[in-house]
Short mmCIF file of N, CA and C in Angstrom, two decimals:
data_model
loop_
_atom_site.label_atom_id
_atom_site.label_comp_id
_atom_site.label_asym_id
_atom_site.label_seq_id
_atom_site.Cartn_x
_atom_site.Cartn_y
_atom_site.Cartn_z
N MET A 1 -104.36 -42.78 120.68
CA MET A 1 -103.64 -42.57 122.45
C MET A 1 -105.42 -42.52 122.83
N LEU A 2 -106.74 -42.57 122.07
CA LEU A 2 -107.43 -41.93 123.02
C LEU A 2 -108.59 -43.82 123.44
N LEU A 3 -108.27 -44.37 122.47
CA LEU A 3 -108.35 -45.85 122.37
C LEU A 3 -107.45 -46.87 123.99
N ALA A 4 -106.40 -45.67 123.43
CA ALA A 4 -105.53 -47.00 124.54
C ALA A 4 -105.07 -46.23 126.44
N LYS A 5 -105.76 -44.70 126.40
CA LYS A 5 -105.41 -44.09 127.37
C LYS A 5 -105.42 -45.29 128.82
N PRO A 6 -107.10 -45.95 129.50
CA PRO A 6 -107.20 -46.64 130.00
C PRO A 6 -106.10 -47.71 130.49
N TRP A 7 -105.65 -48.41 129.50
CA TRP A 7 -104.22 -49.05 129.47
C TRP A 7 -103.08 -48.27 130.12
N LEU A 8 -102.80 -47.67 129.34
CA LEU A 8 -101.27 -45.52 128.68
C LEU A 8 -101.40 -46.03 130.01
N ILE A 9 -102.66 -45.43 130.97
CA ILE A 9 -102.84 -44.72 132.32
C ILE A 9 -102.21 -45.12 133.22
N ASP A 10 -102.98 -47.27 133.85
CA ASP A 10 -102.67 -48.08 134.45
C ASP A 10 -101.19 -48.58 134.85
N VAL A 11 -100.90 -48.96 132.72
CA VAL A 11 -99.77 -49.20 132.75
C VAL A 11 -98.66 -48.10 134.47
N GLY A 12 -98.21 -46.81 132.90
CA GLY A 12 -98.01 -46.52 133.25
C GLY A 12 -98.09 -46.07 134.83
N LEU A 13 -98.30 -46.08 136.40
CA LEU A 13 -98.61 -46.17 137.23
C LEU A 13 -97.75 -46.75 138.12
N GLN A 14 -98.52 -48.32 137.53
CA GLN A 14 -97.56 -49.48 138.01
C GLN A 14 -96.04 -49.06 137.31
N VAL A 15 -96.05 -48.86 136.58
CA VAL A 15 -94.06 -49.24 136.24
C VAL A 15 -93.49 -47.87 137.58
N LEU A 16 -94.24 -46.89 137.42
CA LEU A 16 -94.30 -45.82 138.27
C LEU A 16 -94.40 -46.35 140.21
N SER A 17 -95.09 -47.05 139.99
CA SER A 17 -95.33 -47.31 141.80
C SER A 17 -95.67 -47.09 142.48
N ALA A 18 -96.27 -46.40 141.79
CA ALA A 18 -97.95 -44.95 142.57
C ALA A 18 -98.44 -45.54 142.84
N ASN A 19 -98.15 -45.46 144.65
CA ASN A 19 -99.24 -45.23 145.54
C ASN A 19 -100.37 -44.52 145.38
N PRO A 20 -101.64 -45.18 146.13
CA PRO A 20 -103.08 -45.11 145.45
C PRO A 20 -103.28 -44.21 145.38
N GLU A 21 -103.06 -42.93 147.53
CA GLU A 21 -103.21 -42.17 146.56
C GLU A 21 -103.29 -40.98 146.01
N SER A 22 -101.90 -41.04 144.75
CA SER A 22 -101.09 -40.02 144.63
C SER A 22 -101.81 -40.60 143.10
N GLY A 23 -101.77 -41.90 143.19
CA GLY A 23 -102.36 -42.55 141.49
C GLY A 23 -103.34 -42.59 141.44
N ARG A 24 -104.55 -41.71 142.38
CA ARG A 24 -105.87 -41.50 141.78
C ARG A 24 -105.76 -39.84 141.23
N ALA A 25 -105.18 -39.45 142.15
CA ALA A 25 -105.45 -37.64 141.70
C ALA A 25 -104.08 -38.40 139.80
N ALA A 26 -102.87 -38.95 140.10
CA ALA A 26 -102.23 -38.81 138.83
C ALA A 26 -103.54 -39.61 136.50
N LYS A 27 -104.31 -39.82 137.37
CA LYS A 27 -105.21 -40.40 136.62
C LYS A 27 -105.97 -39.08 136.39
N ILE A 28 -106.82 -38.60 137.56
CA ILE A 28 -107.94 -37.66 136.78
C ILE A 28 -106.94 -36.58 136.17
N TYR A 29 -105.71 -36.35 136.47
CA TYR A 29 -105.18 -35.99 135.76
C TYR A 29 -104.46 -36.44 134.23
N LEU A 30 -104.00 -37.17 133.90
CA LEU A 30 -103.79 -37.63 133.09
C LEU A 30 -105.38 -38.07 132.23
N ASP A 31 -106.08 -37.67 132.94
CA ASP A 31 -107.28 -38.15 131.73
C ASP A 31 -107.71 -37.15 130.98
N VAL A 32 -107.54 -36.06 131.88
CA VAL A 32 -107.77 -34.92 131.91
C VAL A 32 -106.54 -33.88 130.79
N ARG A 33 -105.24 -34.18 130.46
CA ARG A 33 -104.19 -34.16 130.19
C ARG A 33 -104.49 -35.30 128.59
N PHE A 34 -104.69 -35.81 128.51
CA PHE A 34 -105.20 -36.98 127.59
C PHE A 34 -106.64 -35.56 126.40
N TRP A 35 -107.02 -35.41 126.88
CA TRP A 35 -108.67 -35.09 125.79
C TRP A 35 -107.46 -33.35 125.10
N GLY A 36 -107.25 -32.76 126.00
CA GLY A 36 -106.03 -31.98 125.28
C GLY A 36 -105.61 -31.77 124.42
N VAL A 37 -104.49 -33.85 123.60
CA VAL A 37 -104.16 -34.40 122.83
C VAL A 37 -104.15 -33.77 121.44
N ILE A 38 -106.15 -33.83 121.34
CA ILE A 38 -106.74 -33.58 120.65
C ILE A 38 -106.37 -32.21 119.71
N ALA A 39 -106.72 -31.33 120.52
CA ALA A 39 -106.34 -29.50 121.03
C ALA A 39 -105.25 -29.65 120.57
N GLU A 40 -104.11 -30.26 121.59
CA GLU A 40 -102.51 -29.74 121.40
C GLU A 40 -102.40 -30.40 119.53
N LEU A 41 -102.29 -31.38 118.97
CA LEU A 41 -102.03 -31.86 117.20
C LEU A 41 -102.90 -30.84 116.59
N MET A 42 -103.99 -30.15 117.03
CA MET A 42 -104.77 -29.75 115.47
C MET A 42 -104.28 -28.57 116.22
N ASN A 43 -103.62 -27.99 117.12
CA ASN A 43 -102.35 -26.54 116.70
C ASN A 43 -101.57 -26.63 116.28
N PHE A 44 -101.02 -27.76 115.74
CA PHE A 44 -99.97 -28.43 115.20
C PHE A 44 -100.55 -28.15 113.86
N ALA A 45 -101.28 -28.68 113.34
CA ALA A 45 -101.92 -28.70 112.19
C ALA A 45 -101.55 -27.61 111.26
N PHE A 46 -102.22 -26.94 112.52
CA PHE A 46 -102.74 -25.19 111.94
C PHE A 46 -101.58 -24.19 111.50
N ILE A 47 -100.54 -24.63 112.85
CA ILE A 47 -99.41 -23.67 111.97
C ILE A 47 -98.74 -24.12 111.49
N GLY A 48 -98.21 -25.25 111.56
CA GLY A 48 -97.69 -25.89 110.03
C GLY A 48 -98.59 -25.13 108.38
N TRP A 49 -99.92 -25.40 108.98
CA TRP A 49 -100.17 -24.50 107.57
C TRP A 49 -100.44 -23.35 107.76
N PHE A 50 -100.52 -22.87 108.22
CA PHE A 50 -100.27 -21.36 108.01
C PHE A 50 -98.93 -21.32 107.55
N ALA A 51 -97.59 -21.64 108.50
CA ALA A 51 -96.42 -20.77 107.76
C ALA A 51 -96.10 -21.52 106.65
N GLY A 52 -96.82 -22.82 105.89
CA GLY A 52 -96.79 -22.86 104.34
C GLY A 52 -97.75 -22.55 103.79
N GLN A 53 -98.33 -21.53 104.12
CA GLN A 53 -99.25 -20.41 103.30
C GLN A 53 -97.79 -19.57 103.36
N GLY A 54 -97.33 -18.90 103.75
CA GLY A 54 -96.94 -18.33 103.60
C GLY A 54 -98.03 -16.86 105.01
N LYS A 55 -98.78 -17.79 105.63
CA LYS A 55 -98.94 -16.52 106.29
C LYS A 55 -99.37 -16.91 107.58
N THR A 56 -98.08 -15.97 108.22
CA THR A 56 -97.74 -16.14 109.34
C THR A 56 -97.58 -15.14 110.34
N ARG A 57 -98.97 -13.77 109.98
CA ARG A 57 -99.78 -12.60 110.91
C ARG A 57 -101.38 -14.03 111.53
N TYR A 58 -101.55 -14.74 111.38
CA TYR A 58 -102.34 -15.85 111.53
C TYR A 58 -102.25 -16.48 112.26
N MET A 59 -100.98 -17.16 112.59
CA MET A 59 -100.36 -18.06 113.17
C MET A 59 -100.18 -17.27 114.90
N LEU A 60 -99.52 -16.17 115.02
CA LEU A 60 -99.87 -14.91 116.62
C LEU A 60 -101.29 -14.70 116.22
N TYR A 61 -101.87 -15.17 115.39
CA TYR A 61 -103.79 -14.12 115.64
C TYR A 61 -104.59 -15.05 116.42
N GLN A 62 -103.34 -16.54 116.32
CA GLN A 62 -103.89 -18.18 116.71
C GLN A 62 -103.18 -18.41 118.08
N GLN A 63 -102.04 -18.05 118.52
CA GLN A 63 -101.41 -17.98 119.63
C GLN A 63 -102.03 -17.38 120.59
N GLY A 64 -102.22 -16.05 120.40
CA GLY A 64 -102.70 -14.90 120.77
C GLY A 64 -104.71 -15.89 120.99
N PHE A 65 -104.87 -15.91 120.42
CA PHE A 65 -106.53 -16.51 121.31
C PHE A 65 -106.28 -17.30 121.57
N ILE A 66 -105.61 -18.73 121.76
CA ILE A 66 -105.06 -19.28 122.47
C ILE A 66 -104.70 -19.18 123.51
N ALA A 67 -103.70 -17.98 123.98
CA ALA A 67 -103.78 -17.12 125.82
C ALA A 67 -103.98 -16.81 126.31
N LEU A 68 -105.49 -15.87 125.10
CA LEU A 68 -106.25 -15.33 125.96
C LEU A 68 -107.71 -16.32 126.61
N ILE A 69 -107.31 -17.70 125.94
CA ILE A 69 -108.79 -18.77 126.51
C ILE A 69 -108.44 -18.69 127.85
N ASN A 70 -107.11 -19.69 127.47
CA ASN A 70 -105.77 -20.18 128.30
C ASN A 70 -105.87 -18.98 129.66
N ILE A 71 -105.67 -18.33 130.11
CA ILE A 71 -105.88 -17.06 131.17
C ILE A 71 -107.59 -17.20 131.61
N VAL A 72 -109.09 -17.06 130.72
CA VAL A 72 -110.61 -16.70 131.14
C VAL A 72 -110.40 -17.71 131.70
N LEU A 73 -109.63 -19.50 130.69
CA LEU A 73 -110.22 -20.43 131.51
C LEU A 73 -109.78 -20.54 133.05
N THR A 74 -108.00 -20.46 133.09
CA THR A 74 -107.54 -20.64 135.12
C THR A 74 -108.05 -19.17 135.24
N LEU A 75 -108.75 -18.04 135.40
CA LEU A 75 -109.02 -17.51 136.89
C LEU A 75 -110.52 -18.20 136.11
N PHE A 76 -111.26 -18.82 135.46
CA PHE A 76 -112.52 -18.89 135.99
C PHE A 76 -112.40 -20.44 136.62
N LEU A 77 -111.00 -21.63 136.43
CA LEU A 77 -111.84 -22.87 136.82
C LEU A 77 -111.10 -22.95 138.13
N CYS A 78 -109.57 -22.23 138.32
CA CYS A 78 -109.07 -21.62 139.86
C CYS A 78 -109.94 -20.78 140.46
N SER A 79 -111.25 -19.99 140.22
CA SER A 79 -112.54 -19.68 141.06
C SER A 79 -113.86 -20.19 141.86
N LEU A 80 -113.25 -21.56 141.39
CA LEU A 80 -114.67 -21.76 141.73
C LEU A 80 -113.80 -22.59 143.01
#
């Protein structure tokens, strides 16, 4: 997906007929979101592994840790 990222974003914005100003903002947003795909796929893999091992408590810990990181990063990045 990362190799096809520039092509996917450009084609998607052309299909949606985005105007240049919103297209630039969308391109920046989608560029950042594509890097999040890697973390999300890892999250799915860990959830599946924990569930398969019967370690659902660790799934809860993982999701709580992700939520805390999300809160801290949101507060930090919004204050910039």
